């Protein structure tokens, strides 16, 4: 069974940094595309960043130049380095792992972590 565990969230002042981790177990990490999403109170979950199997990265406009996504296939972990944090970055951050293919009859299954809270406040 594929499991994702996020960590690294916390309280930080505006302008500060945090690094989120997403540890994936139960499958071959290198076969998955990893996305980070976030959900602020009262808002819909929004996509933040992606690193695909070839390590190509993408970002939503609001975090470009401030966030950096990466992956360590040997350690089965993805990271989201967040710099120059702003109060509007406050949200629960979720990691998603998406497999390209079929597992147990399910096409392109994806899996979610439990989320980690990031609060940016003075």
mmCIF file of N, CA and C in Angstrom:
data_model
loop_
_atom_site.group_PDB
_atom_site.id
_atom_site.type_symbol
_atom_site.label_atom_id
_atom_site.label_comp_id
_atom_site.label_asym_id
_atom_site.label_seq_id
_atom_site.Cartn_x
_atom_site.Cartn_y
_atom_site.Cartn_z
ATOM 1 N N UNK A 1 0.850 -1.193 0.000
ATOM 2 C CA UNK A 1 0.000 0.000 0.000
ATOM 3 C C UNK A 1 0.884 1.240 0.000
ATOM 4 N N UNK A 2 0.558 2.168 -0.893
ATOM 5 C CA UNK A 2 1.353 3.395 -0.996
ATOM 6 C C UNK A 2 0.941 4.352 0.120
ATOM 7 N N UNK A 3 1.935 4.869 0.825
ATOM 8 C CA UNK A 3 1.676 5.826 1.897
ATOM 9 C C UNK A 3 2.570 7.038 1.729
ATOM 10 N N UNK A 4 2.001 8.209 2.012
ATOM 11 C CA UNK A 4 2.742 9.461 1.942
ATOM 12 C C UNK A 4 2.681 10.131 3.303
ATOM 13 N N UNK A 5 3.814 10.613 3.761
ATOM 14 C CA UNK A 5 3.872 11.319 5.038
ATOM 15 C C UNK A 5 4.583 12.641 4.825
ATOM 16 N N UNK A 6 3.835 13.741 5.064
ATOM 17 C CA UNK A 6 4.434 15.064 4.961
ATOM 18 C C UNK A 6 4.967 15.508 6.313
ATOM 19 N N UNK A 7 5.979 16.341 6.269
ATOM 20 C CA UNK A 7 6.526 16.921 7.495
ATOM 21 C C UNK A 7 7.203 18.237 7.143
ATOM 22 N N UNK A 8 7.540 18.994 8.181
ATOM 23 C CA UNK A 8 8.290 20.233 7.969
ATOM 24 C C UNK A 8 7.490 21.502 8.120
ATOM 25 N N UNK A 9 6.187 21.387 8.304
ATOM 26 C CA UNK A 9 5.382 22.581 8.481
ATOM 27 C C UNK A 9 5.637 23.241 9.832
ATOM 28 N N UNK A 10 5.056 24.423 9.995
ATOM 29 C CA UNK A 10 5.216 25.131 11.255
ATOM 30 C C UNK A 10 4.834 26.576 11.131
ATOM 31 N N UNK A 11 5.199 27.336 12.157
ATOM 32 C CA UNK A 11 4.929 28.770 12.210
ATOM 33 C C UNK A 11 6.214 29.518 11.854
ATOM 34 N N UNK A 12 6.108 30.458 10.934
ATOM 35 C CA UNK A 12 7.280 31.218 10.505
ATOM 36 C C UNK A 12 6.865 32.660 10.259
ATOM 37 N N UNK A 13 7.781 33.573 10.462
ATOM 38 C CA UNK A 13 7.493 34.977 10.216
ATOM 39 C C UNK A 13 7.553 35.287 8.721
ATOM 40 N N UNK A 14 6.857 36.316 8.294
ATOM 41 C CA UNK A 14 6.959 36.721 6.879
ATOM 42 C C UNK A 14 8.412 36.950 6.483
ATOM 43 N N UNK A 15 8.758 36.472 5.294
ATOM 44 C CA UNK A 15 10.126 36.534 4.826
ATOM 45 C C UNK A 15 10.963 35.338 5.194
ATOM 46 N N UNK A 16 10.433 34.470 6.043
ATOM 47 C CA UNK A 16 11.173 33.299 6.489
ATOM 48 C C UNK A 16 11.083 32.144 5.507
ATOM 49 N N UNK A 17 11.658 31.015 5.922
ATOM 50 C CA UNK A 17 11.728 29.825 5.064
ATOM 51 C C UNK A 17 11.300 28.581 5.820
ATOM 52 N N UNK A 18 10.796 27.642 5.066
ATOM 53 C CA UNK A 18 10.500 26.300 5.561
ATOM 54 C C UNK A 18 10.808 25.310 4.449
ATOM 55 N N UNK A 19 11.130 24.087 4.833
ATOM 56 C CA UNK A 19 11.270 23.022 3.850
ATOM 57 C C UNK A 19 10.340 21.882 4.218
ATOM 58 N N UNK A 20 9.413 21.593 3.313
ATOM 59 C CA UNK A 20 8.478 20.486 3.506
ATOM 60 C C UNK A 20 9.066 19.228 2.876
ATOM 61 N N UNK A 21 8.767 18.101 3.514
ATOM 62 C CA UNK A 21 9.187 16.799 3.001
ATOM 63 C C UNK A 21 7.968 15.920 2.784
ATOM 64 N N UNK A 22 8.070 15.052 1.803
ATOM 65 C CA UNK A 22 7.018 14.075 1.508
ATOM 66 C C UNK A 22 7.696 12.725 1.315
ATOM 67 N N UNK A 23 7.580 11.894 2.329
ATOM 68 C CA UNK A 23 8.188 10.556 2.296
ATOM 69 C C UNK A 23 7.175 9.572 1.736
ATOM 70 N N UNK A 24 7.558 8.849 0.684
ATOM 71 C CA UNK A 24 6.658 7.895 0.033
ATOM 72 C C UNK A 24 7.157 6.483 0.294
ATOM 73 N N UNK A 25 6.256 5.607 0.694
ATOM 74 C CA UNK A 25 6.614 4.211 0.928
ATOM 75 C C UNK A 25 5.595 3.298 0.269
ATOM 76 N N UNK A 26 5.980 2.052 0.070
ATOM 77 C CA UNK A 26 5.070 1.056 -0.463
ATOM 78 C C UNK A 26 5.087 0.898 -1.969
ATOM 79 N N UNK A 27 5.959 1.633 -2.648
ATOM 80 C CA UNK A 27 6.043 1.494 -4.096
ATOM 81 C C UNK A 27 7.366 2.077 -4.576
ATOM 82 N N UNK A 28 7.573 2.040 -5.883
ATOM 83 C CA UNK A 28 8.822 2.552 -6.457
ATOM 84 C C UNK A 28 8.663 4.049 -6.708
ATOM 85 N N UNK A 29 9.301 4.834 -5.864
ATOM 86 C CA UNK A 29 9.109 6.286 -5.867
ATOM 87 C C UNK A 29 9.399 6.909 -7.232
ATOM 88 N N UNK A 30 10.404 6.419 -7.909
ATOM 89 C CA UNK A 30 10.841 7.044 -9.163
ATOM 90 C C UNK A 30 9.795 6.952 -10.268
ATOM 91 N N UNK A 31 8.789 6.120 -10.095
ATOM 92 C CA UNK A 31 7.744 5.948 -11.107
ATOM 93 C C UNK A 31 6.609 6.954 -10.964
ATOM 94 N N UNK A 32 6.682 7.798 -9.945
ATOM 95 C CA UNK A 32 5.578 8.700 -9.625
ATOM 96 C C UNK A 32 5.912 10.154 -9.931
ATOM 97 N N UNK A 33 4.903 10.862 -10.422
ATOM 98 C CA UNK A 33 4.953 12.319 -10.455
ATOM 99 C C UNK A 33 4.482 12.826 -9.097
ATOM 100 N N UNK A 34 5.173 13.815 -8.572
ATOM 101 C CA UNK A 34 4.832 14.369 -7.263
ATOM 102 C C UNK A 34 4.325 15.791 -7.421
ATOM 103 N N UNK A 35 3.191 16.052 -6.826
ATOM 104 C CA UNK A 35 2.626 17.396 -6.798
ATOM 105 C C UNK A 35 2.441 17.842 -5.347
ATOM 106 N N UNK A 36 2.612 19.142 -5.152
ATOM 107 C CA UNK A 36 2.246 19.760 -3.882
ATOM 108 C C UNK A 36 1.007 20.622 -4.122
ATOM 109 N N UNK A 37 0.056 20.506 -3.203
ATOM 110 C CA UNK A 37 -1.152 21.328 -3.204
ATOM 111 C C UNK A 37 -1.224 22.028 -1.842
ATOM 112 N N UNK A 38 -2.083 23.035 -1.778
ATOM 113 C CA UNK A 38 -2.338 23.676 -0.488
ATOM 114 C C UNK A 38 -3.799 24.095 -0.410
ATOM 115 N N UNK A 39 -4.273 24.174 0.826
ATOM 116 C CA UNK A 39 -5.651 24.581 1.064
ATOM 117 C C UNK A 39 -5.682 25.522 2.240
ATOM 118 N N UNK A 40 -6.074 26.754 1.957
ATOM 119 C CA UNK A 40 -6.218 27.761 3.008
ATOM 120 C C UNK A 40 -7.628 27.678 3.584
ATOM 121 N N UNK A 41 -7.825 28.155 4.800
ATOM 122 C CA UNK A 41 -9.160 28.097 5.413
ATOM 123 C C UNK A 41 -10.205 28.776 4.541
ATOM 124 N N UNK A 42 -11.292 28.067 4.298
ATOM 125 C CA UNK A 42 -12.387 28.627 3.523
ATOM 126 C C UNK A 42 -12.161 28.676 2.029
ATOM 127 N N UNK A 43 -11.041 28.107 1.570
ATOM 128 C CA UNK A 43 -10.748 28.136 0.136
ATOM 129 C C UNK A 43 -10.597 26.719 -0.407
ATOM 130 N N UNK A 44 -10.683 26.625 -1.731
ATOM 131 C CA UNK A 44 -10.489 25.329 -2.377
ATOM 132 C C UNK A 44 -9.016 24.961 -2.397
ATOM 133 N N UNK A 45 -8.756 23.690 -2.482
ATOM 134 C CA UNK A 45 -7.386 23.219 -2.595
ATOM 135 C C UNK A 45 -6.824 23.690 -3.930
ATOM 136 N N UNK A 46 -5.602 24.188 -3.921
ATOM 137 C CA UNK A 46 -4.987 24.671 -5.148
ATOM 138 C C UNK A 46 -3.647 23.983 -5.372
ATOM 139 N N UNK A 47 -3.334 23.794 -6.629
ATOM 140 C CA UNK A 47 -2.068 23.199 -7.023
ATOM 141 C C UNK A 47 -0.944 24.208 -6.849
ATOM 142 N N UNK A 48 0.208 23.741 -6.344
ATOM 143 C CA UNK A 48 1.336 24.622 -6.074
ATOM 144 C C UNK A 48 2.524 24.321 -6.982
ATOM 145 N N UNK A 49 2.892 23.045 -7.070
ATOM 146 C CA UNK A 49 4.127 22.720 -7.785
ATOM 147 C C UNK A 49 4.149 21.250 -8.161
ATOM 148 N N UNK A 50 4.966 20.917 -9.147
ATOM 149 C CA UNK A 50 5.093 19.534 -9.624
ATOM 150 C C UNK A 50 6.545 19.219 -9.981
ATOM 151 N N UNK A 51 6.949 17.990 -9.687
ATOM 152 C CA UNK A 51 8.186 17.445 -10.225
ATOM 153 C C UNK A 51 7.851 16.099 -10.833
ATOM 154 N N UNK A 52 8.138 15.930 -12.117
ATOM 155 C CA UNK A 52 7.749 14.673 -12.774
ATOM 156 C C UNK A 52 8.872 13.640 -12.659
ATOM 157 N N UNK A 53 8.677 12.512 -13.318
ATOM 158 C CA UNK A 53 9.625 11.410 -13.184
ATOM 159 C C UNK A 53 10.998 11.775 -13.732
ATOM 160 N N UNK A 54 11.026 12.705 -14.689
ATOM 161 C CA UNK A 54 12.288 13.155 -15.253
ATOM 162 C C UNK A 54 12.860 14.370 -14.545
ATOM 163 N N UNK A 55 12.265 14.743 -13.404
ATOM 164 C CA UNK A 55 12.711 15.871 -12.586
ATOM 165 C C UNK A 55 12.412 17.222 -13.217
ATOM 166 N N UNK A 56 11.522 17.261 -14.194
ATOM 167 C CA UNK A 56 11.055 18.545 -14.720
ATOM 168 C C UNK A 56 10.103 19.158 -13.696
ATOM 169 N N UNK A 57 10.253 20.461 -13.479
ATOM 170 C CA UNK A 57 9.470 21.122 -12.439
ATOM 171 C C UNK A 57 8.550 22.189 -13.023
ATOM 172 N N UNK A 58 7.447 22.431 -12.309
ATOM 173 C CA UNK A 58 6.504 23.483 -12.663
ATOM 174 C C UNK A 58 5.977 24.113 -11.378
ATOM 175 N N UNK A 59 5.561 25.381 -11.500
ATOM 176 C CA UNK A 59 5.078 26.118 -10.338
ATOM 177 C C UNK A 59 3.883 26.980 -10.711
ATOM 178 N N UNK A 60 2.992 27.170 -9.745
ATOM 179 C CA UNK A 60 1.959 28.161 -9.942
ATOM 180 C C UNK A 60 2.604 29.546 -9.861
ATOM 181 N N UNK A 61 2.005 30.511 -10.541
ATOM 182 C CA UNK A 61 2.643 31.820 -10.678
ATOM 183 C C UNK A 61 2.952 32.474 -9.332
ATOM 184 N N UNK A 62 2.091 32.282 -8.362
ATOM 185 C CA UNK A 62 2.244 32.999 -7.099
ATOM 186 C C UNK A 62 3.463 32.555 -6.285
ATOM 187 N N UNK A 63 4.057 31.415 -6.624
ATOM 188 C CA UNK A 63 5.212 30.932 -5.860
ATOM 189 C C UNK A 63 6.492 30.890 -6.683
ATOM 190 N N UNK A 64 6.396 31.211 -7.961
ATOM 191 C CA UNK A 64 7.592 31.187 -8.815
ATOM 192 C C UNK A 64 8.664 32.123 -8.275
ATOM 193 N N UNK A 65 9.891 31.618 -8.226
ATOM 194 C CA UNK A 65 10.998 32.412 -7.707
ATOM 195 C C UNK A 65 11.147 32.351 -6.203
ATOM 196 N N UNK A 66 10.160 31.779 -5.516
ATOM 197 C CA UNK A 66 10.219 31.677 -4.046
ATOM 198 C C UNK A 66 10.261 30.225 -3.570
ATOM 199 N N UNK A 67 9.586 29.329 -4.283
ATOM 200 C CA UNK A 67 9.517 27.924 -3.910
ATOM 201 C C UNK A 67 10.357 27.095 -4.876
ATOM 202 N N UNK A 68 10.942 26.032 -4.357
ATOM 203 C CA UNK A 68 11.706 25.101 -5.177
ATOM 204 C C UNK A 68 11.323 23.670 -4.816
ATOM 205 N N UNK A 69 10.862 22.939 -5.818
ATOM 206 C CA UNK A 69 10.511 21.531 -5.608
ATOM 207 C C UNK A 69 11.671 20.662 -6.069
ATOM 208 N N UNK A 70 11.863 19.549 -5.386
ATOM 209 C CA UNK A 70 12.919 18.621 -5.777
ATOM 210 C C UNK A 70 12.529 17.218 -5.335
ATOM 211 N N UNK A 71 13.305 16.236 -5.801
ATOM 212 C CA UNK A 71 13.043 14.864 -5.411
ATOM 213 C C UNK A 71 14.347 14.120 -5.232
ATOM 214 N N UNK A 72 14.312 13.174 -4.310
ATOM 215 C CA UNK A 72 15.428 12.286 -4.041
ATOM 216 C C UNK A 72 14.916 10.869 -4.235
ATOM 217 N N UNK A 73 15.183 10.298 -5.395
ATOM 218 C CA UNK A 73 14.627 8.970 -5.692
ATOM 219 C C UNK A 73 15.235 7.886 -4.788
ATOM 220 N N UNK A 74 16.473 8.046 -4.393
ATOM 221 C CA UNK A 74 17.091 7.036 -3.520
ATOM 222 C C UNK A 74 16.456 7.055 -2.137
ATOM 223 N N UNK A 75 16.081 8.261 -1.678
ATOM 224 C CA UNK A 75 15.455 8.383 -0.379
ATOM 225 C C UNK A 75 13.939 8.362 -0.411
ATOM 226 N N UNK A 76 13.358 8.193 -1.642
ATOM 227 C CA UNK A 76 11.900 8.150 -1.794
ATOM 228 C C UNK A 76 11.218 9.351 -1.160
ATOM 229 N N UNK A 77 11.825 10.515 -1.343
ATOM 230 C CA UNK A 77 11.311 11.724 -0.701
ATOM 231 C C UNK A 77 11.295 12.889 -1.693
ATOM 232 N N UNK A 78 10.218 13.646 -1.620
ATOM 233 C CA UNK A 78 10.128 14.904 -2.360
ATOM 234 C C UNK A 78 10.180 16.057 -1.368
ATOM 235 N N UNK A 79 10.670 17.190 -1.849
ATOM 236 C CA UNK A 79 10.825 18.347 -0.987
ATOM 237 C C UNK A 79 10.198 19.571 -1.636
ATOM 238 N N UNK A 80 9.757 20.479 -0.768
ATOM 239 C CA UNK A 80 9.308 21.790 -1.232
ATOM 240 C C UNK A 80 10.009 22.827 -0.355
ATOM 241 N N UNK A 81 11.025 23.464 -0.926
ATOM 242 C CA UNK A 81 11.727 24.530 -0.228
ATOM 243 C C UNK A 81 10.958 25.821 -0.450
ATOM 244 N N UNK A 82 10.549 26.440 0.640
ATOM 245 C CA UNK A 82 9.727 27.647 0.548
ATOM 246 C C UNK A 82 10.489 28.804 1.180
ATOM 247 N N UNK A 83 10.829 29.780 0.371
ATOM 248 C CA UNK A 83 11.563 30.955 0.826
ATOM 249 C C UNK A 83 10.705 32.207 0.659
ATOM 250 N N UNK A 84 11.122 33.264 1.336
ATOM 251 C CA UNK A 84 10.416 34.551 1.260
ATOM 252 C C UNK A 84 8.912 34.333 1.451
ATOM 253 N N UNK A 85 8.575 33.626 2.502
ATOM 254 C CA UNK A 85 7.170 33.289 2.751
ATOM 255 C C UNK A 85 6.340 34.521 3.059
ATOM 256 N N UNK A 86 5.091 34.454 2.623
ATOM 257 C CA UNK A 86 4.147 35.546 2.810
ATOM 258 C C UNK A 86 2.952 35.044 3.611
ATOM 259 N N UNK A 87 2.221 35.940 4.268
ATOM 260 C CA UNK A 87 1.022 35.495 5.003
ATOM 261 C C UNK A 87 0.030 34.737 4.122
ATOM 262 N N UNK A 88 -0.046 35.091 2.859
ATOM 263 C CA UNK A 88 -0.979 34.398 1.960
ATOM 264 C C UNK A 88 -0.534 32.985 1.612
ATOM 265 N N UNK A 89 0.649 32.585 2.024
ATOM 266 C CA UNK A 89 1.087 31.196 1.856
ATOM 267 C C UNK A 89 0.560 30.296 2.969
ATOM 268 N N UNK A 90 -0.079 30.879 3.961
ATOM 269 C CA UNK A 90 -0.631 30.099 5.063
ATOM 270 C C UNK A 90 -1.691 29.124 4.551
ATOM 271 N N UNK A 91 -1.495 27.851 4.847
ATOM 272 C CA UNK A 91 -2.398 26.810 4.366
ATOM 273 C C UNK A 91 -1.931 25.465 4.911
ATOM 274 N N UNK A 92 -2.770 24.465 4.720
ATOM 275 C CA UNK A 92 -2.335 23.084 4.895
ATOM 276 C C UNK A 92 -1.771 22.634 3.545
ATOM 277 N N UNK A 93 -0.557 22.104 3.569
ATOM 278 C CA UNK A 93 0.113 21.667 2.351
ATOM 279 C C UNK A 93 0.036 20.148 2.247
ATOM 280 N N UNK A 94 -0.374 19.679 1.067
ATOM 281 C CA UNK A 94 -0.555 18.258 0.823
ATOM 282 C C UNK A 94 0.358 17.797 -0.305
ATOM 283 N N UNK A 95 0.846 16.601 -0.153
ATOM 284 C CA UNK A 95 1.652 15.954 -1.179
ATOM 285 C C UNK A 95 0.782 14.923 -1.894
ATOM 286 N N UNK A 96 0.939 14.851 -3.216
ATOM 287 C CA UNK A 96 0.217 13.864 -4.020
ATOM 288 C C UNK A 96 1.210 13.117 -4.897
ATOM 289 N N UNK A 97 1.080 11.801 -4.932
ATOM 290 C CA UNK A 97 1.922 10.977 -5.795
ATOM 291 C C UNK A 97 1.039 10.298 -6.830
ATOM 292 N N UNK A 98 1.366 10.490 -8.094
ATOM 293 C CA UNK A 98 0.548 9.939 -9.181
ATOM 294 C C UNK A 98 1.372 8.978 -10.019
ATOM 295 N N UNK A 99 0.814 7.764 -10.152
ATOM 296 C CA UNK A 99 1.488 6.716 -10.925
ATOM 297 C C UNK A 99 0.996 6.753 -12.359
ATOM 298 N N UNK A 100 1.892 6.596 -13.306
ATOM 299 C CA UNK A 100 1.528 6.609 -14.721
ATOM 300 C C UNK A 100 1.445 5.176 -15.208
ATOM 301 N N UNK A 101 0.219 4.640 -15.211
ATOM 302 C CA UNK A 101 0.001 3.250 -15.601
ATOM 303 C C UNK A 101 -1.191 2.709 -14.843
ATOM 304 N N UNK A 102 -1.232 1.409 -14.732
ATOM 305 C CA UNK A 102 -2.363 0.750 -14.095
ATOM 306 C C UNK A 102 -1.882 -0.103 -12.934
ATOM 307 N N UNK A 103 -2.509 0.058 -11.795
ATOM 308 C CA UNK A 103 -2.231 -0.772 -10.622
ATOM 309 C C UNK A 103 -3.545 -1.377 -10.172
ATOM 310 N N UNK A 104 -3.567 -2.701 -10.130
ATOM 311 C CA UNK A 104 -4.767 -3.415 -9.666
ATOM 312 C C UNK A 104 -6.011 -2.937 -10.403
ATOM 313 N N UNK A 105 -5.863 -2.694 -11.708
ATOM 314 C CA UNK A 105 -7.007 -2.308 -12.508
ATOM 315 C C UNK A 105 -7.352 -0.834 -12.449
ATOM 316 N N UNK A 106 -6.631 -0.060 -11.656
ATOM 317 C CA UNK A 106 -6.893 1.371 -11.543
ATOM 318 C C UNK A 106 -5.904 2.125 -12.421
ATOM 319 N N UNK A 107 -6.445 2.951 -13.332
ATOM 320 C CA UNK A 107 -5.602 3.698 -14.261
ATOM 321 C C UNK A 107 -5.118 4.981 -13.592
ATOM 322 N N UNK A 108 -3.822 5.192 -13.685
ATOM 323 C CA UNK A 108 -3.188 6.405 -13.129
ATOM 324 C C UNK A 108 -3.636 6.688 -11.699
ATOM 325 N N UNK A 109 -3.462 5.767 -10.803
ATOM 326 C CA UNK A 109 -3.877 6.027 -9.421
ATOM 327 C C UNK A 109 -3.024 7.110 -8.785
ATOM 328 N N UNK A 110 -3.630 7.847 -7.859
ATOM 329 C CA UNK A 110 -2.873 8.845 -7.123
ATOM 330 C C UNK A 110 -3.156 8.697 -5.641
ATOM 331 N N UNK A 111 -2.219 9.169 -4.858
ATOM 332 C CA UNK A 111 -2.276 8.976 -3.414
ATOM 333 C C UNK A 111 -1.954 10.303 -2.730
ATOM 334 N N UNK A 112 -2.577 10.501 -1.572
ATOM 335 C CA UNK A 112 -2.428 11.760 -0.831
ATOM 336 C C UNK A 112 -1.819 11.509 0.536
ATOM 337 N N UNK A 113 -1.080 12.516 0.997
ATOM 338 C CA UNK A 113 -0.643 12.511 2.380
ATOM 339 C C UNK A 113 -1.681 13.178 3.263
ATOM 340 N N UNK A 114 -1.361 13.262 4.549
ATOM 341 C CA UNK A 114 -2.321 13.783 5.517
ATOM 342 C C UNK A 114 -2.268 15.296 5.637
ATOM 343 N N UNK A 115 -1.218 15.900 5.084
ATOM 344 C CA UNK A 115 -1.092 17.351 5.122
ATOM 345 C C UNK A 115 -0.230 17.832 6.268
ATOM 346 N N UNK A 116 0.362 18.999 6.067
ATOM 347 C CA UNK A 116 1.158 19.635 7.118
ATOM 348 C C UNK A 116 0.840 21.137 7.110
ATOM 349 N N UNK A 117 0.626 21.681 8.290
ATOM 350 C CA UNK A 117 0.199 23.067 8.409
ATOM 351 C C UNK A 117 1.384 24.022 8.290
ATOM 352 N N UNK A 118 1.210 25.029 7.449
ATOM 353 C CA UNK A 118 2.185 26.116 7.338
ATOM 354 C C UNK A 118 1.467 27.415 7.697
ATOM 355 N N UNK A 119 1.998 28.121 8.676
ATOM 356 C CA UNK A 119 1.424 29.381 9.103
ATOM 357 C C UNK A 119 2.491 30.471 9.026
ATOM 358 N N UNK A 120 2.188 31.501 8.254
ATOM 359 C CA UNK A 120 3.121 32.612 8.091
ATOM 360 C C UNK A 120 2.503 33.837 8.767
ATOM 361 N N UNK A 121 3.098 34.229 9.880
ATOM 362 C CA UNK A 121 2.515 35.310 10.667
ATOM 363 C C UNK A 121 3.573 35.934 11.548
ATOM 364 N N UNK A 122 3.417 37.226 11.790
ATOM 365 C CA UNK A 122 4.318 37.913 12.716
ATOM 366 C C UNK A 122 3.724 37.942 14.116
#
